[in-house]
Amino acid sequence: MAAKPSVTFSPLDEAGEGTLVLLAGAEGALPGGLNEATASLARRAASVGKFKGKSLSTVEATTPEGETNDRVLVIGTKGDAAPTGEDWLKIGGVAAGKTSGSKAVTIRCETPDGPLSAQDAAQVALGAVLRAYKFDRYKSGKGEKAAEEKEKEEAPSSIVLAVSDPQAATAAYEIAAAVGEGVVLARDLVNEPANILTTTEYASRIEALAEHGLEVEILDEAAMRDLKMHALLGVAQGSPMPPRLCIMRWNGGTKGEAPVAFVGKGVIFDTGGISIKPAAGMEDMKGDMGGSAAVVGLMRALAGRKAKVNAIGVVGLVENAVDGNAQRPGDIVTAMSGTTIEVLNTDAEGRLVLADALWYTQDRFKPKFMVNLATLTGAIIVALGNHHAGLFSNDDELSQRLTAAGLATGEKVWRMPLGKEYDKMIEGKFADIRNIGGGRAAGSITAAQFLQRFVNDVPWAHLDVAGTAMGSPASEYNQSWASGFGVRLLDRLIADHYEAK
Ligand code: BES
Ligand code: MN
Ligand code: ZN
């Protein structure tokens, strides 16, 4: 991976090194308090062309020899409303993106409306760090672009944020940076190919999180057989990779208080099984563990920032492959809950994995609620594209909280319906239920109905992240295939509603 920039905070009145980034308001107005040379240069840059200080628009100028700052970049902050947390994240992303090639960057966290709060400055810093993320560990450098060329694309190695209260901003950034570590971990896991991130390798990376204070437990195939998790095991049986169920616990809340629980689909590769997928684009199915990666990243974030909450993360790790022992269409399996399932399509495997993971989680931990994340259906991409995850829930309050957290973080969710009519579409012919609805109609909803059969009336929400965990267009704060979607969203949900103050 590309080196992470160092982030430090300094007082506003200190002249910073390297490229200077200034934040402009309406009509390109600059904050006061700049030294005269910088101010006149920035004013000149800002008067060029049509710079009106519009949010995320930029102008830049090179300074004459001998100045402290070799370059000045002005970023607009003027939107329709006051900037939100996500806007500051984007501004940080633009700052890092537009200064690639500079070694050091100083971002002056002040607009004509005054200095940024510690929280907002921390989001600017996080945006810059997330923008700098690159998954390049398999680029050997052989036969590559000239080193010089490459350097121009590198994010700055040092980012200084000039703020009104460096101590407060440093404290706020410690928390934001822990969440950032979780996002980066989730991105790494999703970007890794399946020959490297095997089920067992994935489980050992999760085990290593104990270093951050998480309690980790790993169930192997025999343990899952004892628990009668035949829905999950049926998916795994066509692959030489053994399945794993990983349980992470973060006990930061009141002792004995019911935990919040997060469950993830961790299909490290989805060939479709005997109902095999077409060849074109199948490589993307290395990301079919994106839901689980968000759960792992979230647990890392909670531990990193010592969240005052009891939280459980459960991920089911399997490969959906195809060999002589693979599950067939028509096979009937009995889930841990006792429900019997006709497997009519072996490519509808995520719901089979989650059936046992969800049942196990509610049965063992009696959580306040469960949120599961899964790259569950192609149909959710047809419905919502890459800009919202599908939200399905049996609980209005949890839905509203997730929706609000989505708007605050920019990891947006859109609620979709559940209902008896849809539940009927998964009635089985030879068993209790079948693993697909009839035909192509309501594909994401019937998948959610299937999951609901395994939540036992616990408040629950399912996030279908097939369109958002990977392959979304590059953004101000993510240039990588994997996005880490879900980590910031769920961290925010917890911070806003489930932490002791
Ligand atoms: N992992 C896929 C869903 C998916 C598709 C994720 C595209 C990311 C991008 C899932 O296991 C799957 O194959 N779903 C089927 C369900 C169908 C067989 C009912 C689908 O969406 O086609
Ligand atoms: Mn599938
Ligand atoms: Zn899948």
Short mmCIF file of C-alpha atoms and ligand atoms in Angstrom, two decimals:
data_model
loop_
_atom_site.label_atom_id
_atom_site.label_comp_id
_atom_site.label_asym_id
_atom_site.label_seq_id
_atom_site.Cartn_x
_atom_site.Cartn_y
_atom_site.Cartn_z
CA MET A 1 0.00 0.00 0.00
CA ALA A 2 1.02 3.57 -0.54
CA ALA A 3 2.55 5.15 2.53
CA LYS A 4 0.03 6.86 4.75
CA PRO A 5 0.66 10.59 5.11
CA SER A 6 1.62 11.81 8.57
CA VAL A 7 -0.99 14.13 10.07
CA THR A 8 -0.20 16.86 12.59
CA PHE A 9 -1.95 19.97 13.87
CA SER A 10 -0.40 23.39 14.39
CA PRO A 11 -1.71 26.82 15.45
CA LEU A 12 -3.30 29.00 12.76
CA ASP A 13 -0.72 31.74 13.11
CA GLU A 14 2.27 29.56 12.18
CA ALA A 15 3.39 29.65 8.57
CA GLY A 16 3.29 26.05 7.36
CA GLU A 17 5.63 24.27 4.97
CA GLY A 18 5.16 23.12 1.39
CA THR A 19 1.95 23.67 -0.52
CA LEU A 20 -0.44 25.94 1.32
CA VAL A 21 -4.15 25.10 1.08
CA LEU A 22 -6.65 27.85 1.82
CA LEU A 23 -10.42 27.57 2.17
CA ALA A 24 -12.51 30.19 0.41
CA GLY A 25 -16.11 31.23 1.05
CA ALA A 26 -18.77 32.76 -1.19
CA GLU A 27 -17.42 34.76 -4.16
CA GLY A 28 -13.99 33.32 -3.43
CA ALA A 29 -13.58 35.39 -0.25
CA LEU A 30 -10.52 34.38 1.78
CA PRO A 31 -10.19 34.30 5.56
CA GLY A 32 -8.34 37.17 7.21
CA GLY A 33 -5.06 36.83 9.05
CA LEU A 34 -2.93 35.72 6.08
CA ASN A 35 0.45 37.29 5.57
CA GLU A 36 0.41 39.92 2.84
CA ALA A 37 2.41 37.99 0.23
CA THR A 38 0.24 34.89 0.57
CA ALA A 39 -2.96 36.88 0.65
CA SER A 40 -2.16 38.82 -2.51
CA LEU A 41 -1.09 35.68 -4.31
CA ALA A 42 -4.19 33.79 -3.25
CA ARG A 43 -6.36 36.76 -4.19
CA ARG A 44 -4.73 36.84 -7.60
CA ALA A 45 -5.29 33.10 -8.05
CA ALA A 46 -8.85 33.37 -6.80
CA SER A 47 -9.62 36.22 -9.17
CA VAL A 48 -8.67 34.12 -12.18
CA GLY A 49 -11.50 32.87 -14.37
CA LYS A 50 -14.77 32.05 -12.75
CA PHE A 51 -13.69 31.05 -9.24
CA LYS A 52 -16.66 31.81 -7.02
CA GLY A 53 -15.68 29.74 -4.00
CA LYS A 54 -18.17 27.03 -4.99
CA SER A 55 -17.79 23.93 -2.84
CA LEU A 56 -14.88 21.72 -4.00
CA SER A 57 -13.89 23.99 -6.89
CA THR A 58 -10.19 24.91 -6.86
CA VAL A 59 -7.66 27.41 -8.17
CA GLU A 60 -3.94 27.37 -7.63
CA ALA A 61 -0.84 29.49 -8.08
CA THR A 62 2.89 28.91 -7.86
CA THR A 63 4.69 31.29 -5.56
CA PRO A 64 7.86 33.19 -6.48
CA GLU A 65 11.21 31.70 -5.34
CA GLY A 66 12.08 32.33 -1.72
CA GLU A 67 8.58 32.16 -0.25
CA THR A 68 7.88 29.64 2.54
CA ASN A 69 5.15 28.03 0.47
CA ASP A 70 6.02 26.98 -3.06
CA ARG A 71 2.40 26.68 -4.10
CA VAL A 72 -0.99 27.95 -2.97
CA LEU A 73 -4.17 25.96 -3.58
CA VAL A 74 -7.53 27.56 -2.85
CA ILE A 75 -10.56 25.28 -2.32
CA GLY A 76 -14.11 26.61 -2.31
CA THR A 77 -16.44 25.69 0.56
CA LYS A 78 -19.61 27.53 -0.49
CA GLY A 79 -22.53 25.10 -0.94
CA ASP A 80 -26.30 25.46 -0.69
CA ALA A 81 -26.11 24.96 3.07
CA ALA A 82 -23.38 25.05 5.71
CA PRO A 83 -20.83 22.26 5.06
CA THR A 84 -21.59 18.90 6.73
CA GLY A 85 -19.10 16.38 8.11
CA GLU A 86 -19.00 14.65 4.74
CA ASP A 87 -18.32 17.98 2.99
CA TRP A 88 -15.23 18.49 5.17
CA LEU A 89 -14.15 14.94 4.36
CA LYS A 90 -14.48 15.75 0.64
CA ILE A 91 -12.55 18.99 1.07
CA GLY A 92 -9.72 17.06 2.73
CA GLY A 93 -9.86 14.59 -0.15
CA VAL A 94 -9.61 17.35 -2.73
CA ALA A 95 -6.72 18.92 -0.81
CA ALA A 96 -4.73 15.66 -0.91
CA GLY A 97 -5.74 14.87 -4.50
CA LYS A 98 -4.76 18.25 -5.89
CA THR A 99 -1.44 18.33 -4.07
CA SER A 100 -0.14 14.90 -5.09
CA GLY A 101 3.50 15.30 -5.93
CA SER A 102 4.11 17.84 -3.14
CA LYS A 103 6.00 16.40 -0.18
CA ALA A 104 4.44 18.59 2.49
CA VAL A 105 1.07 20.28 2.61
CA THR A 106 -0.34 22.74 5.10
CA ILE A 107 -4.11 23.11 5.18
CA ARG A 108 -5.32 26.28 6.87
CA CYS A 109 -8.59 25.22 8.53
CA GLU A 110 -10.33 28.55 8.43
CA THR A 111 -12.97 30.12 6.18
CA PRO A 112 -14.18 33.75 6.11
CA ASP A 113 -16.83 32.53 8.61
CA GLY A 114 -14.11 31.68 11.11
CA PRO A 115 -11.95 28.72 12.11
CA LEU A 116 -13.20 25.16 11.69
CA SER A 117 -14.29 23.22 14.78
CA ALA A 118 -11.94 20.49 16.01
CA GLN A 119 -14.36 17.86 14.63
CA ASP A 120 -14.53 19.44 11.19
CA ALA A 121 -10.75 19.83 11.02
CA ALA A 122 -10.44 16.14 11.96
CA GLN A 123 -12.75 15.24 9.06
CA VAL A 124 -10.58 17.28 6.68
CA ALA A 125 -7.57 15.30 7.86
CA LEU A 126 -9.40 11.98 7.54
CA GLY A 127 -10.55 12.90 4.03
CA ALA A 128 -6.95 13.55 3.01
CA VAL A 129 -5.77 10.23 4.47
CA LEU A 130 -8.59 8.23 2.85
CA ARG A 131 -7.87 9.94 -0.47
CA ALA A 132 -4.22 8.89 -0.22
CA TYR A 133 -5.18 5.20 0.10
CA LYS A 134 -3.98 3.05 -2.77
CA PHE A 135 -3.99 -0.73 -3.03
CA ASP A 136 -0.66 -1.21 -4.79
CA ARG A 137 1.01 -3.98 -2.80
CA TYR A 138 1.16 -6.23 -5.87
CA LYS A 139 2.75 -3.61 -8.12
CA SER A 140 6.31 -4.88 -8.26
CA GLY A 141 7.52 -1.75 -10.04
CA LYS A 142 9.04 -3.77 -12.87
CA GLY A 143 8.57 -2.26 -16.32
CA GLU A 144 6.67 0.56 -14.72
CA LYS A 145 6.39 4.23 -15.37
CA ALA A 146 9.48 6.27 -14.56
CA ALA A 147 9.99 6.88 -10.86
CA GLU A 148 9.63 10.59 -11.44
CA GLU A 149 6.24 10.12 -13.06
CA LYS A 150 5.16 7.96 -10.15
CA GLU A 151 6.21 10.53 -7.61
CA LYS A 152 3.87 13.05 -9.17
CA GLU A 153 0.97 10.75 -8.38
CA GLU A 154 1.97 10.14 -4.77
CA ALA A 155 -0.09 11.81 -2.09
CA PRO A 156 1.84 14.22 0.15
CA SER A 157 3.80 12.44 2.87
CA SER A 158 3.18 15.11 5.48
CA ILE A 159 -0.07 16.97 6.08
CA VAL A 160 -0.18 19.78 8.63
CA LEU A 161 -3.54 21.23 9.58
CA ALA A 162 -3.40 24.76 10.93
CA VAL A 163 -6.26 25.09 13.41
CA SER A 164 -7.45 27.40 16.17
CA ASP A 165 -7.06 24.77 18.91
CA PRO A 166 -4.41 22.17 17.98
CA GLN A 167 -4.93 20.20 21.18
CA ALA A 168 -8.67 19.81 20.65
CA ALA A 169 -8.17 18.96 16.96
CA THR A 170 -5.52 16.36 17.81
CA ALA A 171 -7.94 14.72 20.24
CA ALA A 172 -10.77 14.77 17.68
CA TYR A 173 -8.46 13.33 15.05
CA GLU A 174 -7.42 10.45 17.29
CA ILE A 175 -11.02 9.26 17.14
CA ALA A 176 -11.44 9.98 13.42
CA ALA A 177 -8.15 8.23 12.66
CA ALA A 178 -9.31 5.06 14.45
CA VAL A 179 -12.38 5.03 12.22
CA GLY A 180 -10.07 5.64 9.25
CA GLU A 181 -8.02 2.57 10.24
CA GLY A 182 -11.23 0.56 10.11
CA VAL A 183 -12.11 1.91 6.65
CA VAL A 184 -8.63 1.14 5.31
CA LEU A 185 -8.74 -2.37 6.78
CA ALA A 186 -12.10 -3.01 5.09
CA ARG A 187 -10.78 -1.68 1.77
CA ASP A 188 -7.67 -3.87 1.98
CA LEU A 189 -9.72 -7.00 2.69
CA VAL A 190 -12.05 -6.34 -0.25
CA ASN A 191 -9.21 -5.50 -2.65
CA GLU A 192 -7.25 -8.66 -1.81
CA PRO A 193 -7.67 -11.48 -4.33
CA ALA A 194 -9.15 -14.80 -3.18
CA ASN A 195 -5.94 -16.78 -3.71
CA ILE A 196 -4.33 -14.62 -1.02
CA LEU A 197 -7.29 -13.87 1.22
CA THR A 198 -8.40 -17.47 1.64
CA THR A 199 -10.90 -18.31 4.36
CA THR A 200 -8.14 -19.34 6.74
CA GLU A 201 -5.93 -16.35 5.95
CA TYR A 202 -8.93 -14.08 6.50
CA ALA A 203 -9.60 -15.76 9.85
CA SER A 204 -5.99 -15.26 10.94
CA ARG A 205 -6.13 -11.58 10.02
CA ILE A 206 -9.21 -11.31 12.20
CA GLU A 207 -7.48 -13.19 15.00
CA ALA A 208 -4.64 -10.67 14.84
CA LEU A 209 -7.10 -7.92 15.83
CA ALA A 210 -6.86 -9.19 19.39
CA GLU A 211 -3.83 -6.88 19.51
CA HIS A 212 -6.25 -3.95 19.53
CA GLY A 213 -8.32 -5.30 22.41
CA LEU A 214 -10.94 -7.34 20.56
CA GLU A 215 -11.84 -10.79 21.85
CA VAL A 216 -11.78 -13.15 18.90
CA GLU A 217 -13.20 -16.66 18.61
CA ILE A 218 -13.00 -18.80 15.48
CA LEU A 219 -15.33 -21.72 14.81
CA ASP A 220 -14.05 -24.36 12.39
CA GLU A 221 -16.04 -26.79 10.33
CA ALA A 222 -16.40 -29.37 13.10
CA ALA A 223 -17.71 -26.74 15.53
CA MET A 224 -20.23 -25.55 12.96
CA ARG A 225 -21.30 -29.12 12.29
CA ASP A 226 -21.95 -29.56 16.01
CA LEU A 227 -24.12 -26.43 15.88
CA LYS A 228 -25.98 -27.89 12.86
CA MET A 229 -25.14 -24.97 10.57
CA HIS A 230 -25.96 -26.94 7.45
CA ALA A 231 -27.08 -23.93 5.41
CA LEU A 232 -23.61 -22.34 5.69
CA LEU A 233 -21.78 -25.67 5.39
CA GLY A 234 -23.67 -26.60 2.22
CA VAL A 235 -22.24 -23.55 0.46
CA ALA A 236 -18.70 -24.35 1.57
CA GLN A 237 -18.74 -28.03 0.57
CA GLY A 238 -17.76 -27.43 -3.07
CA SER A 239 -14.46 -25.80 -2.16
CA PRO A 240 -11.22 -27.16 -0.72
CA MET A 241 -11.13 -24.04 1.48
CA PRO A 242 -12.57 -24.83 4.90
CA PRO A 243 -15.32 -22.53 6.23
CA ARG A 244 -14.86 -20.37 9.30
CA LEU A 245 -17.23 -18.45 11.54
CA CYS A 246 -15.40 -15.60 13.26
CA ILE A 247 -16.77 -13.86 16.32
CA MET A 248 -15.33 -10.54 17.49
CA ARG A 249 -16.31 -8.90 20.76
CA TRP A 250 -15.65 -5.37 21.94
CA ASN A 251 -16.65 -4.86 25.57
CA GLY A 252 -16.42 -1.10 25.98
CA GLY A 253 -19.85 -0.59 27.53
CA THR A 254 -21.49 -1.37 30.83
CA LYS A 255 -20.80 -4.89 32.05
CA GLY A 256 -23.79 -7.13 31.44
CA GLU A 257 -25.57 -4.72 29.09
CA ALA A 258 -26.99 -6.37 25.94
CA PRO A 259 -24.65 -5.83 22.97
CA VAL A 260 -25.32 -4.43 19.53
CA ALA A 261 -24.49 -6.98 16.84
CA PHE A 262 -23.18 -6.84 13.28
CA VAL A 263 -23.16 -9.80 10.92
CA GLY A 264 -21.37 -10.01 7.58
CA LYS A 265 -21.44 -12.14 4.44
CA GLY A 266 -17.89 -13.30 3.84
CA VAL A 267 -17.93 -15.23 0.56
CA ILE A 268 -14.26 -14.89 -0.32
CA PHE A 269 -15.10 -15.83 -3.92
CA ASP A 270 -18.44 -16.51 -5.56
CA THR A 271 -18.27 -18.63 -8.71
CA GLY A 272 -21.99 -19.24 -8.40
CA GLY A 273 -21.36 -22.93 -7.70
CA ILE A 274 -23.10 -25.41 -10.03
CA SER A 275 -25.48 -22.60 -11.07
CA ILE A 276 -22.26 -21.08 -12.35
CA LYS A 277 -21.83 -17.39 -13.19
CA PRO A 278 -20.89 -16.15 -16.66
CA ALA A 279 -17.17 -15.49 -17.18
CA ALA A 280 -17.39 -11.76 -17.89
CA GLY A 281 -16.74 -9.74 -14.75
CA MET A 282 -16.51 -12.80 -12.50
CA GLU A 283 -13.23 -11.44 -11.09
CA ASP A 284 -15.29 -8.92 -9.14
CA MET A 285 -16.59 -11.77 -7.01
CA LYS A 286 -13.37 -11.59 -4.96
CA GLY A 287 -15.24 -8.73 -3.30
CA ASP A 288 -18.18 -10.89 -2.28
CA MET A 289 -16.94 -10.65 1.29
CA GLY A 290 -17.50 -6.87 1.35
CA GLY A 291 -20.22 -7.11 4.00
CA SER A 292 -17.92 -9.04 6.32
CA ALA A 293 -15.08 -6.59 5.67
CA ALA A 294 -17.28 -3.73 6.86
CA VAL A 295 -18.05 -5.65 10.06
CA VAL A 296 -14.35 -6.35 10.67
CA GLY A 297 -13.44 -2.72 9.89
CA LEU A 298 -16.16 -1.48 12.22
CA MET A 299 -14.94 -3.67 15.09
CA ARG A 300 -11.41 -2.40 14.50
CA ALA A 301 -12.72 1.18 14.60
CA LEU A 302 -14.66 0.64 17.83
CA ALA A 303 -11.64 -0.91 19.52
CA GLY A 304 -9.32 1.78 18.15
CA ARG A 305 -11.37 4.60 19.56
CA LYS A 306 -12.35 2.70 22.72
CA ALA A 307 -16.06 3.12 22.07
CA LYS A 308 -18.26 2.93 25.15
CA VAL A 309 -20.41 0.14 23.82
CA ASN A 310 -20.66 -3.62 23.92
CA ALA A 311 -20.52 -4.81 20.33
CA ILE A 312 -20.42 -8.19 18.60
CA GLY A 313 -19.20 -8.82 15.06
CA VAL A 314 -19.89 -12.16 13.39
CA VAL A 315 -18.69 -13.07 9.90
CA GLY A 316 -19.26 -16.27 7.96
CA LEU A 317 -16.31 -17.07 5.72
CA VAL A 318 -16.74 -19.54 2.85
CA GLU A 319 -15.84 -19.98 -0.78
CA ASN A 320 -18.70 -20.71 -3.17
CA ALA A 321 -16.81 -22.95 -5.58
CA VAL A 322 -17.65 -25.99 -7.62
CA ASP A 323 -16.18 -29.46 -7.41
CA GLY A 324 -17.56 -33.00 -7.37
CA ASN A 325 -18.85 -32.52 -3.87
CA ALA A 326 -20.53 -29.18 -4.56
CA GLN A 327 -24.11 -28.58 -3.51
CA ARG A 328 -26.64 -29.23 -6.31
CA PRO A 329 -29.79 -27.35 -7.31
CA GLY A 330 -32.60 -29.19 -5.59
CA ASP A 331 -30.59 -30.14 -2.52
CA ILE A 332 -32.41 -29.65 0.77
CA VAL A 333 -30.51 -28.44 3.84
CA THR A 334 -31.62 -27.86 7.43
CA ALA A 335 -30.41 -24.59 8.92
CA MET A 336 -29.33 -24.23 12.56
CA SER A 337 -32.80 -22.79 13.31
CA GLY A 338 -34.45 -26.02 12.14
CA THR A 339 -35.91 -24.41 9.02
CA THR A 340 -35.50 -26.57 5.91
CA ILE A 341 -34.31 -24.94 2.70
CA GLU A 342 -34.55 -26.05 -0.92
CA VAL A 343 -31.45 -24.80 -2.71
CA LEU A 344 -32.86 -24.05 -6.15
CA ASN A 345 -29.96 -21.86 -7.22
CA THR A 346 -26.49 -22.38 -5.78
CA ASP A 347 -25.61 -18.79 -6.73
CA ALA A 348 -28.04 -17.49 -4.10
CA GLU A 349 -25.48 -18.55 -1.48
CA GLY A 350 -25.04 -15.41 0.63
CA ARG A 351 -28.45 -15.80 2.24
CA LEU A 352 -27.57 -19.41 3.16
CA VAL A 353 -24.42 -18.27 4.93
CA LEU A 354 -26.26 -15.46 6.71
CA ALA A 355 -29.17 -17.70 7.73
CA ASP A 356 -26.93 -19.58 10.16
CA ALA A 357 -24.79 -16.56 11.13
CA LEU A 358 -27.88 -14.49 12.02
CA TRP A 359 -29.60 -17.26 13.92
CA TYR A 360 -26.42 -18.03 15.86
CA THR A 361 -25.88 -14.36 16.73
CA GLN A 362 -29.35 -13.73 18.16
CA ASP A 363 -29.48 -17.12 19.88
CA ARG A 364 -26.13 -16.73 21.65
CA PHE A 365 -25.84 -13.00 22.31
CA LYS A 366 -29.45 -11.76 22.69
CA PRO A 367 -28.44 -8.43 21.11
CA LYS A 368 -30.35 -5.12 21.25
CA PHE A 369 -30.43 -5.30 17.48
CA MET A 370 -28.63 -6.95 14.59
CA VAL A 371 -27.46 -5.22 11.44
CA ASN A 372 -26.19 -7.48 8.69
CA LEU A 373 -24.24 -6.36 5.64
CA ALA A 374 -23.96 -8.37 2.45
CA THR A 375 -23.12 -8.06 -1.22
CA LEU A 376 -26.32 -10.03 -1.60
CA THR A 377 -27.96 -9.30 -4.94
CA GLY A 378 -27.20 -7.90 -8.37
CA ALA A 379 -30.79 -6.65 -8.32
CA ILE A 380 -29.96 -3.97 -5.74
CA ILE A 381 -27.51 -2.46 -8.26
CA VAL A 382 -30.34 -2.37 -10.83
CA ALA A 383 -32.54 -0.60 -8.27
CA LEU A 384 -30.14 1.84 -6.59
CA GLY A 385 -26.90 1.89 -8.60
CA ASN A 386 -23.75 2.67 -6.63
CA HIS A 387 -25.04 5.54 -4.54
CA HIS A 388 -27.27 3.97 -1.89
CA ALA A 389 -27.17 0.63 -0.13
CA GLY A 390 -30.53 -1.13 0.11
CA LEU A 391 -31.96 -1.08 3.64
CA PHE A 392 -34.48 -3.72 4.71
CA SER A 393 -35.69 -3.78 8.28
CA ASN A 394 -38.38 -4.97 10.68
CA ASP A 395 -37.83 -1.90 12.87
CA ASP A 396 -38.73 1.72 12.05
CA GLU A 397 -36.53 3.31 14.70
CA LEU A 398 -33.44 1.41 13.61
CA SER A 399 -34.23 2.29 9.99
CA GLN A 400 -34.53 5.98 10.76
CA ARG A 401 -31.29 5.96 12.70
CA LEU A 402 -29.45 4.21 9.88
CA THR A 403 -30.90 6.63 7.33
CA ALA A 404 -29.78 9.63 9.39
CA ALA A 405 -26.30 8.17 9.93
CA GLY A 406 -26.13 7.62 6.17
CA LEU A 407 -26.88 11.25 5.40
CA ALA A 408 -24.35 12.43 7.98
CA THR A 409 -21.51 10.25 6.68
CA GLY A 410 -22.38 10.16 2.98
CA GLU A 411 -22.75 6.36 3.20
CA LYS A 412 -26.38 6.58 2.20
CA VAL A 413 -29.03 3.88 2.54
CA TRP A 414 -32.49 3.69 1.00
CA ARG A 415 -35.25 1.73 2.66
CA MET A 416 -36.97 -0.93 0.58
CA PRO A 417 -40.16 -2.80 1.49
CA LEU A 418 -40.70 -6.15 3.16
CA GLY A 419 -44.08 -7.85 3.39
CA LYS A 420 -46.18 -10.99 3.45
CA GLU A 421 -46.70 -10.95 -0.32
CA TYR A 422 -42.94 -11.11 -0.84
CA ASP A 423 -42.48 -13.69 1.87
CA LYS A 424 -44.89 -15.97 0.00
CA MET A 425 -42.57 -15.90 -2.99
CA ILE A 426 -40.01 -18.00 -1.09
CA GLU A 427 -42.42 -20.72 0.13
CA GLY A 428 -40.83 -24.10 -0.61
CA LYS A 429 -42.30 -26.95 -2.63
CA PHE A 430 -40.46 -29.81 -0.92
CA ALA A 431 -39.10 -27.90 2.11
CA ASP A 432 -40.11 -24.93 4.29
CA ILE A 433 -38.57 -22.30 2.05
CA ARG A 434 -36.59 -22.02 -1.18
CA ASN A 435 -33.49 -19.88 -1.65
CA ILE A 436 -34.79 -17.84 -4.60
CA GLY A 437 -38.07 -16.12 -5.42
CA GLY A 438 -39.79 -16.94 -8.70
CA GLY A 439 -38.15 -15.33 -11.72
CA ARG A 440 -36.45 -11.96 -11.66
CA ALA A 441 -39.14 -9.98 -9.86
CA ALA A 442 -38.20 -8.28 -6.56
CA GLY A 443 -34.89 -10.13 -6.34
CA SER A 444 -33.42 -8.00 -3.54
CA ILE A 445 -36.63 -8.10 -1.53
CA THR A 446 -37.08 -11.87 -1.68
CA ALA A 447 -33.45 -12.21 -0.57
CA ALA A 448 -34.21 -9.96 2.42
CA GLN A 449 -37.38 -11.96 3.20
CA PHE A 450 -35.22 -15.05 3.29
CA LEU A 451 -32.90 -13.45 5.86
CA GLN A 452 -35.84 -12.31 7.96
CA ARG A 453 -36.80 -15.96 8.46
CA PHE A 454 -33.65 -16.26 10.62
CA VAL A 455 -33.80 -13.18 12.85
CA ASN A 456 -36.39 -14.48 15.32
CA ASP A 457 -38.11 -11.08 15.77
CA VAL A 458 -34.99 -9.33 17.06
CA PRO A 459 -34.86 -5.70 15.77
CA TRP A 460 -32.88 -6.19 12.57
CA ALA A 461 -31.70 -4.39 9.48
CA HIS A 462 -30.12 -5.83 6.36
CA LEU A 463 -27.91 -3.64 4.19
CA ASP A 464 -27.47 -4.92 0.64
CA VAL A 465 -24.08 -3.42 -0.26
CA ALA A 466 -23.55 -5.14 -3.64
CA GLY A 467 -23.48 -1.73 -5.36
CA THR A 468 -21.58 0.25 -2.72
CA ALA A 469 -18.88 -1.98 -1.20
CA MET A 470 -16.90 -2.11 -4.42
CA GLY A 471 -16.85 -0.82 -7.96
CA SER A 472 -18.42 2.55 -7.18
CA PRO A 473 -17.04 5.51 -9.10
CA ALA A 474 -13.97 7.17 -7.57
CA SER A 475 -14.84 9.98 -5.17
CA GLU A 476 -13.04 12.83 -3.45
CA TYR A 477 -12.05 10.49 -0.60
CA ASN A 478 -11.87 7.14 -2.32
CA GLN A 479 -9.92 6.31 -5.44
CA SER A 480 -9.83 2.57 -4.82
CA TRP A 481 -12.08 -0.23 -6.15
CA ALA A 482 -13.10 -1.15 -2.63
CA SER A 483 -14.77 1.64 -0.67
CA GLY A 484 -14.94 0.37 2.91
CA PHE A 485 -18.64 1.25 2.81
CA GLY A 486 -20.42 0.66 6.10
CA VAL A 487 -17.61 1.33 8.55
CA ARG A 488 -18.22 5.07 8.94
CA LEU A 489 -22.00 4.57 8.70
CA LEU A 490 -22.21 2.07 11.54
CA ASP A 491 -19.60 3.82 13.65
CA ARG A 492 -21.80 6.90 13.43
CA LEU A 493 -24.94 4.91 14.29
CA ILE A 494 -23.25 3.69 17.45
CA ALA A 495 -21.74 7.06 18.39
CA ASP A 496 -25.09 8.82 17.97
CA HIS A 497 -27.34 6.35 19.79
CA TYR A 498 -25.70 3.47 21.60
CA GLU A 499 -22.74 4.82 23.52
CA ALA A 500 -22.67 5.81 27.15
CA LYS A 501 -21.73 9.49 27.17
N1 BES B 1 -22.68 -12.16 -4.80
C1 BES B 1 -23.83 -12.15 -5.62
C2 BES B 1 -24.47 -10.76 -5.76
C3 BES B 1 -23.63 -9.70 -6.41
C4 BES B 1 -23.78 -9.42 -7.74
C5 BES B 1 -22.75 -8.95 -5.66
C6 BES B 1 -23.02 -8.42 -8.33
C7 BES B 1 -22.00 -7.95 -6.24
C8 BES B 1 -22.13 -7.67 -7.58
C9 BES B 1 -24.88 -13.10 -5.06
O1 BES B 1 -24.38 -14.21 -4.40
C10 BES B 1 -25.65 -13.61 -6.23
O2 BES B 1 -25.09 -14.30 -7.03
N2 BES B 1 -26.92 -13.28 -6.28
C11 BES B 1 -27.75 -13.70 -7.36
C12 BES B 1 -29.08 -14.15 -6.78
C13 BES B 1 -29.93 -14.88 -7.75
C14 BES B 1 -29.31 -16.23 -8.09
C15 BES B 1 -31.29 -15.10 -7.13
C16 BES B 1 -27.92 -12.51 -8.29
O3 BES B 1 -27.96 -11.38 -7.83
O4 BES B 1 -27.98 -12.74 -9.50
MN MN B 2 -23.91 -15.81 -5.68
ZN ZN B 3 -22.52 -13.99 -3.56
#
